[in-house]
Coordinates of C-alpha atoms in Angstrom, one line a residue:
Chain C
M1 CA 0.6 -28.7 -0.3
R2 CA 2.8 -26.3 -2.5
N3 CA 0.7 -23.7 -2.7
L4 CA 2.1 -22.1 0.3
K5 CA 5.2 -21.3 -1.3
I6 CA 4.0 -20.3 -4.5
L7 CA 1.3 -16.7 -3.8
S8 CA 3.3 -14.7 -6.3
S9 CA 6.5 -15.5 -8.7
I10 CA 8.1 -12.1 -8.5
A11 CA 11.0 -13.2 -6.7
L12 CA 11.3 -16.3 -8.5
P13 CA 13.7 -17.1 -11.5
L14 CA 11.0 -18.1 -14.1
L15 CA 12.9 -19.3 -16.9
M16 CA 10.2 -22.1 -18.1
G17 CA 8.0 -19.5 -18.5
A18 CA 10.7 -17.5 -20.5
S19 CA 11.2 -20.5 -22.5
I20 CA 7.5 -20.5 -23.8
S21 CA 7.3 -17.3 -24.7
T22 CA 10.1 -17.5 -27.1
A23 CA 9.1 -20.7 -28.6
I24 CA 5.8 -19.1 -29.1
A25 CA 7.4 -15.9 -30.4
A26 CA 9.8 -17.9 -32.9
Q27 CA 6.4 -19.2 -34.5
N28 CA 5.0 -16.3 -35.1
A29 CA 7.6 -13.8 -35.6
P30 CA 7.9 -10.9 -35.8
K31 CA 4.3 -10.1 -34.8
V32 CA 4.3 -12.0 -31.3
E33 CA 6.1 -9.8 -28.2
V34 CA 8.4 -12.0 -26.5
F35 CA 7.0 -10.9 -22.5
L36 CA 10.0 -12.6 -20.0
S37 CA 9.4 -12.0 -16.2
P38 CA 10.3 -9.1 -14.2
S39 CA 13.2 -11.1 -12.5
K40 CA 14.2 -12.4 -15.8
V41 CA 14.8 -9.1 -17.0
I42 CA 16.7 -8.2 -14.0
E43 CA 19.3 -11.3 -14.5
D44 CA 19.6 -10.5 -18.2
T45 CA 20.8 -6.6 -17.2
A46 CA 24.5 -5.2 -18.2
A47 CA 26.3 -4.3 -15.7
D48 CA 26.5 -1.1 -17.4
E49 CA 23.0 -0.3 -17.2
W50 CA 23.0 0.5 -13.5
A51 CA 24.1 3.4 -12.0
E52 CA 25.7 3.9 -8.8
I53 CA 24.0 5.8 -5.9
S54 CA 26.3 8.3 -4.3
P55 CA 26.8 7.9 -0.2
S56 CA 26.7 11.5 -0.3
D57 CA 23.0 11.1 -1.2
L58 CA 22.3 8.5 1.2
M59 CA 21.0 9.2 5.2
V60 CA 21.4 6.1 7.5
M61 CA 18.9 6.3 9.9
I62 CA 19.5 3.8 13.3
L63 CA 17.0 2.7 15.2
E64 CA 17.5 1.4 18.7
K65 CA 17.3 -2.2 18.5
D66 CA 13.8 -4.2 18.6
A67 CA 12.8 -6.0 21.5
K68 CA 14.7 -9.2 20.3
G69 CA 17.6 -6.8 20.7
R70 CA 17.9 -6.8 16.7
D71 CA 19.7 -4.2 14.7
R72 CA 17.7 -1.5 13.0
R73 CA 19.2 0.2 10.0
V74 CA 17.2 2.2 7.7
I75 CA 18.4 4.0 4.3
I76 CA 16.9 6.9 2.9
Q77 CA 18.3 8.1 -0.3
L78 CA 17.6 11.9 -1.2
L79 CA 15.3 13.2 -4.3
P80 CA 17.8 14.4 -6.7
P81 CA 17.9 17.9 -8.5
P82 CA 15.8 20.0 -9.1
F83 CA 13.3 18.8 -7.0
S84 CA 13.1 19.8 -2.9
Q85 CA 16.5 20.8 -2.9
S86 CA 15.3 23.5 0.0
W87 CA 14.4 20.6 2.2
V88 CA 17.1 18.0 0.8
G89 CA 19.4 21.0 2.1
N90 CA 17.7 21.1 5.0
M91 CA 17.7 17.5 5.8
R92 CA 21.9 18.0 5.4
T93 CA 22.2 20.7 7.9
L94 CA 20.0 18.5 10.4
T95 CA 21.9 15.5 9.9
A96 CA 25.5 17.5 10.4
A97 CA 24.2 18.9 13.6
R98 CA 22.9 15.9 14.6
W99 CA 19.9 17.1 15.3
Y100 CA 17.9 13.8 14.2
D101 CA 19.6 12.3 17.3
G102 CA 17.5 11.6 19.9
I103 CA 14.0 12.0 18.0
S104 CA 11.5 8.8 17.6
V105 CA 9.0 7.8 15.7
V106 CA 6.0 9.2 16.9
R107 CA 3.4 8.1 14.0
V108 CA 2.6 5.1 12.5
Q109 CA -1.2 5.1 11.2
D110 CA -2.3 1.9 8.9
N111 CA -2.1 2.2 5.4
Y112 CA -0.9 5.5 5.7
V113 CA 2.5 6.5 7.0
T114 CA 5.2 5.9 10.2
Q115 CA 5.9 9.6 11.1
W116 CA 9.1 10.7 12.6
G117 CA 10.4 14.0 14.6
D118 CA 10.7 15.6 18.1
P119 CA 8.9 13.8 20.4
N120 CA 8.4 16.9 22.4
G121 CA 7.4 18.8 19.2
E122 CA 4.2 20.1 20.5
E123 CA 5.1 21.3 24.5
E124 CA 5.8 24.7 24.9
G125 CA 9.4 25.2 25.8
Q126 CA 10.3 21.9 25.3
S127 CA 10.6 21.4 21.6
K128 CA 14.3 20.7 20.3
K129 CA 15.9 23.8 18.9
L130 CA 16.3 23.5 14.9
P131 CA 19.7 25.0 13.4
D132 CA 19.3 28.9 12.8
N133 CA 20.6 28.5 8.7
L134 CA 17.9 26.5 7.5
N135 CA 16.5 27.2 4.2
N136 CA 13.1 28.7 3.9
A137 CA 11.5 26.5 1.5
G138 CA 8.7 28.5 0.8
E139 CA 8.4 27.9 -2.5
N140 CA 7.1 24.6 -4.5
E141 CA 10.3 23.0 -5.6
Y142 CA 8.3 19.4 -5.6
V143 CA 6.7 20.4 -8.4
Q144 CA 9.3 21.3 -11.3
K145 CA 8.3 22.8 -14.6
I146 CA 8.2 20.4 -17.7
E147 CA 10.8 22.3 -19.4
D148 CA 13.5 22.0 -16.9
V149 CA 12.9 18.0 -16.3
K150 CA 12.9 15.3 -19.3
I151 CA 10.8 12.1 -17.9
N152 CA 11.3 9.3 -19.9
E153 CA 7.3 8.8 -20.6
L154 CA 5.4 5.9 -19.8
K155 CA 1.5 7.1 -20.3
L156 CA -0.3 4.5 -17.7
A157 CA -3.6 5.3 -16.8
D158 CA -3.2 7.6 -14.1
P159 CA -6.2 9.0 -12.0
Y160 CA -3.7 11.5 -10.3
A161 CA -1.8 12.9 -13.5
Q162 CA -2.0 13.2 -17.4
N163 CA 1.4 11.7 -18.2
N164 CA 4.0 9.9 -16.3
G165 CA 7.7 8.1 -16.4
F166 CA 10.5 8.3 -14.7
Y167 CA 13.6 10.3 -13.9
A168 CA 17.0 9.8 -13.1
G169 CA 15.8 6.5 -11.3
W170 CA 12.3 7.9 -9.5
P171 CA 8.7 8.0 -10.5
M172 CA 7.3 11.2 -11.8
A173 CA 3.8 12.4 -12.8
S174 CA 3.1 14.9 -15.2
S175 CA 0.0 17.8 -15.9
G176 CA 1.4 18.5 -19.3
K177 CA 3.2 21.7 -17.5
E178 CA 4.6 20.3 -14.4
I179 CA 6.2 17.1 -13.2
W180 CA 6.1 15.7 -10.1
P181 CA 7.5 13.2 -7.7
T182 CA 4.7 10.5 -6.9
H183 CA 3.8 9.1 -3.1
C184 CA 4.5 5.8 -3.8
Y185 CA 5.0 3.0 -1.1
S186 CA 8.2 3.9 0.6
M187 CA 8.5 7.4 -0.5
V188 CA 9.8 9.7 2.6
G189 CA 8.3 13.3 2.8
V190 CA 8.0 16.5 4.7
G191 CA 5.4 16.5 7.4
R192 CA 4.0 20.3 7.8
G193 CA 1.0 21.9 9.3
L194 CA -2.1 23.3 7.6
S195 CA -1.6 24.8 3.9
P196 CA 0.4 26.8 2.9
D197 CA 3.0 25.9 5.5
T198 CA 5.3 23.5 3.8
G199 CA 7.7 22.2 6.9
T200 CA 11.1 22.1 7.6
G201 CA 12.1 18.4 6.8
A202 CA 13.1 18.1 10.8
E203 CA 9.7 15.7 11.0
L204 CA 9.3 13.5 8.4
Y205 CA 7.2 10.6 7.2
T206 CA 7.4 7.4 4.8
V207 CA 4.2 6.0 3.2
I208 CA 3.7 2.3 4.5
G209 CA 0.7 1.7 2.6
H210 CA -1.0 2.1 -0.4
A211 CA 0.0 5.5 -2.5
P212 CA -1.4 8.1 -1.6
R213 CA -1.0 9.8 -4.6
H214 CA -3.4 13.4 -3.3
L215 CA -0.9 14.2 -1.3
D216 CA 1.2 14.7 -4.2
R217 CA 2.0 18.4 -5.1
N218 CA 0.5 18.9 -1.7
I219 CA 3.4 17.9 0.6
A220 CA 7.9 17.9 -0.3
L221 CA 8.4 14.9 -0.8
V222 CA 12.9 14.3 -0.2
G223 CA 13.5 10.6 -0.8
R224 CA 12.8 7.2 -0.4
I225 CA 13.5 4.3 1.9
I226 CA 16.0 2.1 -0.5
S227 CA 16.8 -0.5 2.6
G228 CA 15.4 -1.5 6.0
M229 CA 11.7 -0.3 5.3
E230 CA 10.4 -3.1 7.0
H231 CA 11.6 -1.5 10.2
L232 CA 9.5 1.1 9.8
S233 CA 6.5 -0.7 8.0
S234 CA 6.2 -3.2 10.5
L235 CA 5.9 -1.1 13.6
P236 CA 2.6 -1.2 15.8
R237 CA 0.2 1.0 14.9
G238 CA -0.3 4.2 17.0
T239 CA -4.4 3.8 19.0
G240 CA -4.5 7.8 18.8
P241 CA -6.0 10.1 16.3
L242 CA -3.9 9.8 13.0
G243 CA -2.0 7.2 14.5
F244 CA 0.1 8.8 16.9
Y245 CA 1.0 7.0 19.8
E246 CA -0.4 7.8 23.2
T247 CA 2.4 7.5 25.2
P248 CA 6.3 7.9 25.2
E249 CA 6.8 4.2 25.9
E250 CA 5.1 3.3 22.3
R251 CA 7.9 5.3 20.7
T252 CA 10.9 3.9 18.6
K253 CA 13.8 6.2 19.4
I254 CA 16.2 7.1 16.6
L255 CA 19.8 6.8 17.5
S256 CA 21.5 8.4 15.0
V257 CA 21.3 10.1 11.6
R258 CA 24.5 9.9 9.5
M259 CA 25.3 10.4 5.9
G260 CA 26.5 7.7 3.8
D261 CA 29.8 9.2 3.3
E262 CA 30.4 9.4 7.7
V263 CA 29.5 5.4 7.6
A264 CA 32.3 3.3 6.9
D265 CA 30.8 -0.2 6.4
L266 CA 27.9 0.8 3.7
S267 CA 27.4 -0.6 0.9
Q268 CA 27.6 0.6 -2.7
Y269 CA 23.7 1.2 -4.0
E270 CA 22.8 1.1 -7.4
Y271 CA 19.8 1.4 -9.4
L272 CA 18.9 0.2 -13.0
S273 CA 19.6 3.0 -14.7
T274 CA 15.7 4.2 -15.8
D275 CA 17.1 5.0 -19.3
S276 CA 18.4 1.5 -19.7
A277 CA 16.8 -0.4 -22.2
S278 CA 16.8 -3.1 -19.6
F279 CA 14.4 -0.6 -17.4
A280 CA 11.8 -0.1 -20.7
K281 CA 11.8 -4.1 -21.0
Y282 CA 11.1 -4.1 -16.9
A283 CA 8.3 -1.8 -16.9
K284 CA 6.5 -3.9 -19.9
A285 CA 7.6 -6.9 -18.2
R286 CA 5.3 -5.4 -15.2
Q287 CA 2.7 -4.6 -17.1
N288 CA 2.2 -7.6 -18.9
R289 CA 2.9 -10.7 -16.5
H290 CA 3.7 -14.1 -18.4
D291 CA 5.2 -15.7 -15.6
Q292 CA 3.9 -19.4 -14.8
F293 CA 1.7 -18.0 -12.1
F294 CA -0.4 -15.7 -14.4
I295 CA -3.7 -16.4 -16.4
R296 CA -4.4 -12.8 -17.6
P297 CA -1.7 -10.4 -18.1
A298 CA -3.2 -7.1 -17.3
G299 CA -1.7 -4.9 -19.8
G300 CA -1.2 -2.3 -17.8
A301 CA 0.4 -1.1 -14.6
D302 CA 0.0 1.5 -11.4
I303 CA 3.0 3.6 -11.5
C304 CA 3.6 2.9 -8.1
N305 CA 3.7 -1.2 -9.0
I306 CA 6.9 0.0 -11.2
S307 CA 9.2 -0.2 -8.5
V308 CA 12.7 0.8 -9.6
P309 CA 15.3 -2.1 -8.8
I310 CA 18.1 -1.1 -6.4
R311 CA 20.5 -3.3 -5.4
V312 CA 24.1 -3.8 -3.6
K313 CA 26.8 -3.6 -6.0
K314 CA 27.8 -6.7 -7.6
Chain H
M1 CA 5.5 23.0 16.6
R2 CA 1.9 22.1 15.4
N3 CA 3.4 19.9 12.8
L4 CA 3.7 16.6 14.3
K5 CA -0.2 16.7 14.2
I6 CA -1.3 17.1 11.0
L7 CA 0.2 15.4 8.4
S8 CA -3.0 14.7 7.2
S9 CA -6.5 15.8 7.8
I10 CA -8.5 12.7 6.6
A11 CA -10.0 11.7 9.9
L12 CA -10.0 15.6 11.6
P13 CA -13.5 16.9 11.5
L14 CA -12.7 20.0 9.1
L15 CA -15.8 22.5 9.4
M16 CA -14.0 25.1 8.7
G17 CA -12.8 24.2 5.7
A18 CA -16.4 23.1 4.8
S19 CA -17.5 26.8 5.8
I20 CA -15.1 28.3 3.7
S21 CA -16.3 26.3 0.7
T22 CA -19.9 27.1 1.4
A23 CA -18.7 31.1 1.7
I24 CA -17.6 30.8 -1.6
A25 CA -20.0 28.7 -3.2
A26 CA -22.8 31.0 -2.1
Q27 CA -20.7 34.0 -4.0
N28 CA -20.6 31.8 -7.1
A29 CA -24.1 30.1 -7.3
P30 CA -24.8 27.7 -9.0
K31 CA -21.2 27.4 -10.7
V32 CA -19.1 26.2 -8.3
E33 CA -19.5 23.1 -6.5
V34 CA -18.9 22.7 -2.5
F35 CA -16.8 20.0 -1.8
L36 CA -16.8 19.1 1.8
S37 CA -14.3 16.9 3.4
P38 CA -14.6 13.0 3.2
S39 CA -15.3 13.4 6.9
K40 CA -17.9 15.9 6.9
V41 CA -19.5 13.7 4.2
I42 CA -19.5 11.2 6.6
E43 CA -20.5 12.9 9.8
D44 CA -24.1 14.1 7.9
T45 CA -25.2 10.5 6.3
A46 CA -28.4 9.6 7.3
A47 CA -28.9 6.9 9.4
D48 CA -30.7 4.4 6.0
E49 CA -27.8 4.9 4.3
W50 CA -25.8 2.6 5.9
A51 CA -26.7 -1.5 5.3
E52 CA -25.6 -3.9 8.1
I53 CA -23.3 -6.6 7.1
S54 CA -24.9 -10.1 8.3
P55 CA -22.7 -11.4 11.1
S56 CA -23.3 -14.8 9.5
D57 CA -20.8 -13.0 6.4
L58 CA -18.1 -12.4 9.0
M59 CA -15.3 -14.6 10.0
V60 CA -13.6 -13.7 13.3
M61 CA -10.2 -15.2 13.6
I62 CA -7.9 -14.8 17.1
L63 CA -4.8 -14.6 16.9
E64 CA -2.4 -15.4 19.7
K65 CA -1.9 -12.7 21.9
D66 CA 0.8 -10.3 21.2
A67 CA 4.5 -10.1 22.8
K68 CA 2.4 -7.7 25.7
G69 CA -0.3 -9.9 26.1
R70 CA -2.8 -7.7 24.4
D71 CA -5.7 -10.3 22.7
R72 CA -5.7 -10.1 18.8
R73 CA -9.2 -10.2 16.7
V74 CA -9.2 -9.9 12.9
I75 CA -12.7 -9.9 11.2
I76 CA -13.1 -10.9 7.7
Q77 CA -16.0 -9.9 5.7
L78 CA -16.8 -12.5 2.8
L79 CA -17.3 -11.0 -0.6
P80 CA -21.2 -11.3 -1.6
P81 CA -22.7 -13.4 -4.3
P82 CA -22.3 -13.9 -7.3
F83 CA -18.5 -13.7 -6.7
S84 CA -16.3 -16.4 -5.6
Q85 CA -18.8 -18.2 -3.9
S86 CA -17.3 -21.7 -4.2
W87 CA -14.7 -20.4 -2.2
V88 CA -16.6 -18.8 0.2
G89 CA -18.7 -22.2 0.8
N90 CA -15.2 -23.9 1.3
M91 CA -14.1 -21.1 4.1
R92 CA -17.7 -21.6 6.1
T93 CA -17.0 -25.1 5.4
L94 CA -13.6 -25.1 6.8
T95 CA -14.6 -22.6 9.7
A96 CA -17.5 -25.2 10.6
A97 CA -14.7 -28.0 10.8
R98 CA -12.4 -26.0 13.0
W99 CA -10.1 -26.9 10.1
Y100 CA -8.5 -23.4 10.7
D101 CA -8.1 -23.2 14.5
G102 CA -4.2 -24.3 14.9
I103 CA -3.2 -22.8 11.6
S104 CA -0.2 -20.2 11.3
V105 CA 0.9 -16.9 9.9
V106 CA 3.3 -18.3 7.7
R107 CA 4.3 -15.5 5.5
V108 CA 4.5 -12.0 5.7
Q109 CA 6.4 -10.0 2.7
D110 CA 6.7 -6.1 2.8
N111 CA 4.7 -4.3 0.7
Y112 CA 2.3 -7.3 -0.6
V113 CA 0.8 -9.7 1.5
T114 CA 0.4 -11.6 5.1
Q115 CA -0.5 -15.2 4.3
W116 CA -1.8 -17.8 6.9
G117 CA -2.5 -21.7 6.3
D118 CA -1.2 -24.9 7.6
P119 CA 2.3 -24.2 8.4
N120 CA 3.2 -28.0 8.0
G121 CA 1.6 -28.4 4.3
E122 CA 4.8 -28.7 2.8
E123 CA 5.7 -31.7 4.8
E124 CA 4.6 -35.2 3.2
G125 CA 2.4 -37.2 5.5
Q126 CA 2.6 -33.8 8.3
S127 CA -0.2 -31.9 6.7
K128 CA -4.0 -31.3 8.1
K129 CA -6.6 -33.5 6.5
L130 CA -8.9 -31.0 4.2
P131 CA -12.7 -31.7 5.0
D132 CA -14.0 -34.3 2.2
N133 CA -16.7 -31.9 0.5
L134 CA -14.7 -29.1 -0.6
N135 CA -16.3 -27.6 -3.9
N136 CA -14.1 -27.9 -6.7
A137 CA -13.9 -24.2 -7.1
G138 CA -12.0 -24.6 -10.5
E139 CA -14.4 -22.1 -12.3
N140 CA -13.1 -18.4 -12.6
E141 CA -16.1 -17.3 -10.1
Y142 CA -14.3 -14.3 -9.3
V143 CA -14.6 -12.9 -12.8
Q144 CA -18.5 -12.3 -13.8
K145 CA -20.4 -10.9 -17.2
I146 CA -21.3 -7.5 -17.1
E147 CA -24.8 -8.5 -17.6
D148 CA -25.3 -10.4 -14.0
V149 CA -23.4 -7.4 -12.2
K150 CA -24.9 -4.0 -11.7
I151 CA -21.9 -1.4 -10.2
N152 CA -22.8 2.0 -10.0
E153 CA -19.8 3.0 -12.4
L154 CA -17.4 5.8 -11.7
K155 CA -14.9 5.9 -14.4
L156 CA -11.8 6.4 -12.5
A157 CA -8.6 6.4 -14.8
D158 CA -7.3 2.8 -14.0
P159 CA -3.8 1.2 -15.3
Y160 CA -6.2 -2.1 -14.7
A161 CA -9.6 -2.0 -16.4
Q162 CA -11.2 0.2 -18.7
N163 CA -14.2 1.2 -16.1
N164 CA -14.6 0.4 -12.4
G165 CA -17.0 1.3 -9.6
F166 CA -18.7 -0.2 -6.8
Y167 CA -21.0 -3.2 -6.3
A168 CA -22.8 -4.2 -2.7
G169 CA -20.5 -2.3 -1.1
W170 CA -17.0 -3.6 -2.7
P171 CA -14.8 -1.8 -5.0
M172 CA -15.0 -3.4 -8.7
A173 CA -13.1 -3.1 -12.5
S174 CA -14.7 -3.8 -15.3
S175 CA -13.1 -4.6 -18.7
G176 CA -16.7 -3.4 -20.6
K177 CA -17.8 -7.3 -20.8
E178 CA -16.6 -8.7 -17.7
I179 CA -16.6 -7.2 -14.0
W180 CA -14.3 -8.4 -10.8
P181 CA -13.3 -7.6 -7.1
T182 CA -10.1 -5.6 -7.0
H183 CA -6.9 -6.0 -4.8
C184 CA -6.8 -3.3 -3.0
Y185 CA -5.1 -2.6 0.7
S186 CA -6.8 -5.6 3.3
M187 CA -8.9 -7.8 0.6
V188 CA -8.8 -11.1 1.2
G189 CA -7.5 -13.6 -1.2
V190 CA -7.0 -17.4 -1.7
G191 CA -3.4 -18.8 -2.1
R192 CA -3.0 -21.0 -4.7
G193 CA -0.2 -22.9 -7.0
L194 CA 0.6 -22.5 -10.3
S195 CA -2.0 -21.6 -12.6
P196 CA -4.9 -23.5 -13.5
D197 CA -4.8 -24.1 -9.7
T198 CA -6.8 -22.3 -8.2
G199 CA -6.5 -23.2 -4.7
T200 CA -9.1 -24.5 -1.9
G201 CA -9.5 -21.6 0.3
A202 CA -7.6 -23.5 3.4
E203 CA -4.6 -20.8 2.9
L204 CA -5.2 -17.2 2.8
Y205 CA -3.4 -13.8 1.8
T206 CA -4.2 -10.4 2.6
V207 CA -2.8 -7.1 0.8
I208 CA -1.0 -5.0 3.6
G209 CA 0.9 -2.6 1.1
H210 CA 0.1 -0.7 -2.3
A211 CA -2.9 -2.6 -4.3
P212 CA -0.7 -5.7 -6.2
R213 CA -4.1 -5.0 -9.3
H214 CA -1.8 -7.7 -11.5
L215 CA -3.4 -10.1 -9.0
D216 CA -7.0 -9.0 -10.3
R217 CA -8.6 -11.8 -12.4
N218 CA -5.7 -14.4 -11.6
I219 CA -6.8 -15.2 -8.0
A220 CA -9.7 -15.4 -6.4
L221 CA -10.9 -12.7 -3.8
V222 CA -12.7 -13.7 -0.8
G223 CA -13.5 -11.2 1.2
R224 CA -11.7 -8.1 3.2
I225 CA -10.7 -7.3 6.5
I226 CA -13.0 -4.8 8.4
S227 CA -11.5 -4.5 11.9
G228 CA -7.9 -5.7 13.3
M229 CA -6.2 -5.5 9.9
E230 CA -3.0 -3.5 11.9
H231 CA -2.9 -7.0 13.6
L232 CA -1.8 -8.6 10.2
S233 CA -0.1 -5.6 8.4
S234 CA 2.3 -5.2 12.1
L235 CA 3.9 -8.7 11.9
P236 CA 7.6 -9.1 11.6
R237 CA 8.4 -9.3 8.0
G238 CA 9.5 -13.0 7.2
T239 CA 13.5 -13.0 6.3
G240 CA 13.1 -16.3 3.7
P241 CA 12.1 -16.2 -0.1
L242 CA 8.7 -14.3 -0.7
G243 CA 8.6 -13.6 3.2
F244 CA 8.0 -16.8 4.6
Y245 CA 9.4 -17.1 8.3
E246 CA 12.5 -19.3 8.4
T247 CA 11.6 -20.8 11.8
P248 CA 8.3 -22.2 13.4
E249 CA 9.1 -19.8 16.1
E250 CA 8.2 -16.8 13.9
R251 CA 4.9 -17.8 13.0
T252 CA 2.0 -16.5 14.5
K253 CA -0.8 -18.7 15.9
I254 CA -4.2 -18.7 14.7
L255 CA -6.1 -19.9 17.7
S256 CA -9.6 -20.0 16.1
V257 CA -12.1 -18.6 13.3
R258 CA -15.7 -19.0 14.0
M259 CA -18.4 -17.1 12.2
G260 CA -19.8 -13.9 13.1
D261 CA -23.3 -15.4 14.2
E262 CA -21.4 -17.7 16.7
V263 CA -19.6 -15.0 18.4
A264 CA -21.8 -13.5 21.4
D265 CA -19.5 -10.1 21.5
L266 CA -19.9 -9.2 18.6
S267 CA -20.9 -5.6 17.2
Q268 CA -23.2 -5.1 14.4
Y269 CA -21.4 -3.8 11.6
E270 CA -22.5 -1.8 8.7
Y271 CA -21.6 0.4 5.6
L272 CA -22.0 3.1 3.8
S273 CA -24.1 1.9 1.1
T274 CA -22.1 2.6 -2.4
D275 CA -25.9 3.2 -3.8
S276 CA -26.2 5.9 -1.6
A277 CA -26.3 9.8 -2.5
S278 CA -23.6 10.3 0.4
F279 CA -21.4 7.6 -1.3
A280 CA -21.2 9.5 -4.4
K281 CA -20.5 12.7 -2.6
Y282 CA -18.1 10.8 -0.7
A283 CA -16.3 9.4 -3.7
K284 CA -16.5 12.9 -5.0
A285 CA -14.7 14.8 -2.4
R286 CA -11.8 11.8 -2.0
Q287 CA -11.2 13.4 -5.9
N288 CA -11.3 16.7 -4.7
R289 CA -10.0 17.3 -1.7
H290 CA -10.4 20.7 -0.4
D291 CA -10.1 20.4 3.3
Q292 CA -7.6 23.0 4.9
F293 CA -4.0 20.5 4.3
F294 CA -4.4 20.7 0.7
I295 CA -3.2 23.2 -1.7
R296 CA -3.9 21.0 -4.7
P297 CA -6.8 18.9 -5.1
A298 CA -6.1 15.6 -7.5
G299 CA -9.4 15.8 -9.4
G300 CA -8.8 11.9 -9.4
A301 CA -8.5 8.9 -7.2
D302 CA -7.5 5.7 -7.1
I303 CA -10.7 3.2 -6.8
C304 CA -8.7 1.7 -3.9
N305 CA -8.3 5.1 -2.5
I306 CA -12.1 5.6 -2.3
S307 CA -12.3 2.9 0.7
V308 CA -15.7 2.1 1.3
P309 CA -17.0 3.5 5.2
I310 CA -17.3 0.5 7.2
R311 CA -18.5 1.2 11.2
V312 CA -19.7 -0.3 14.5
K313 CA -23.6 0.6 13.6
K314 CA -25.0 3.8 15.9

């Protein structure tokens, strides 16, 4: 049964699908649009459509080895200015102070978040001392005025926003007056208490389920996982309230966090520029799947289902 | 730091938040709507707003014990008529024939699906013989005409549909002419090859990431996981193409699958009727979060973020 191997054709090269579309297009040109598969669009990109990610904007987080003794390395890309830079600055400070070294994954709530922080954060007198020079990130930098950020608009139907699109490689939503990053899968945000507290960046989470977009504009997003997401998404779920682990033994220790430019063997990562012609084609292909696998293309897509292609530089 | 414990208040009783809203409402009545937290709405439901799920519409799947020797039980609720009943019938046949006993989880692709089936399905002459009496599920029963299914419309913005709502406890999307169930987190569908093949129901998957709604109307949905989802979502991701496991040792064996009415110790499950007044309130509360945690309510929600409350009957 070949079925087992083909639930989705996302990762398959689908040249035949593309050829058929091309043939149809030729017959009816110029009316019919040629729809390539998303993977074929990526394959056809030019080298100069990819933008390098500076290692200084990456955080490399090493978890303790798994039960089978395998390494677990997670790479976080930091959100670019002007978004959330107070918290991003705090994260750089916390990394420089080695504050994150030795903290743990404390919470894994199914279809929601994996969260890490000081496991003794709630014990009076036991919590790890924070550096003195953290920014007071009280201002809502995670929402910006529309005049200050130019997104390439996609205008996808969106129950959480009037408009949406991409800015410098990141998914964004817009109210027409304001722009903010969206809580898609693998995005990283700042844990906090009840509003108007905004957190420091010492406690972080990543989205491991369906995008909790109701958190948009309520929590500071600061980055996203670009490698090793599976080490956070496949952890055992916590059985306490909100998915917190009930015993210290269940936690996964974070051995170290370093900035990318401190890590000698780090690959150079790059993302498909969201201003490139190929990205526009890719976004269209994600909305109109004409791969061999598909019977009915959707004619639209959730902003969180147009994940920005990121790869190790070739 | 209390922050650790409160990223979200989804599961917390938020009486204080409700009281504040009520006070504001009293000052300005009747203009201001009282927004309760989703959990408070659930707390306030009447017993007769809950509908029992018949054990005969449940499949109980026992996975081999985990590395720590703990039981893993997964409960699948089958999609009700008129949707996908050929495949649902096949699944009953396969269960009665004990065909699923001894198959394995063969694929776990991060932010996509966990899939189970015959691990030798692709080996010529090695595959498990299917029962003779499986239905030919060639017709697209997973899409129904709008005349035949009455949904309570929510009209949430939806990039994959013109309209949406709920039918008998299930999320549905609509084109105005047709109605179909949506690929939300934990929904179960039928693995298949390239279209127009539709699969038999011998190979199944569940959604473990952001809703892949582009699969709507392309694959037969047949059910959803109502208990034990974490046993499928937290499995190690496969490292082969499309997340298939590369070695037999990585697979998780399925010891048995039984219909709910064959299982003596099964709890009685019930769901909040999606036609009830409380469900309407709940859907509204999910769109307008006024819990203490939230600064800005979204004023809308993704159909997949309005998960139908399901619980063990009290």
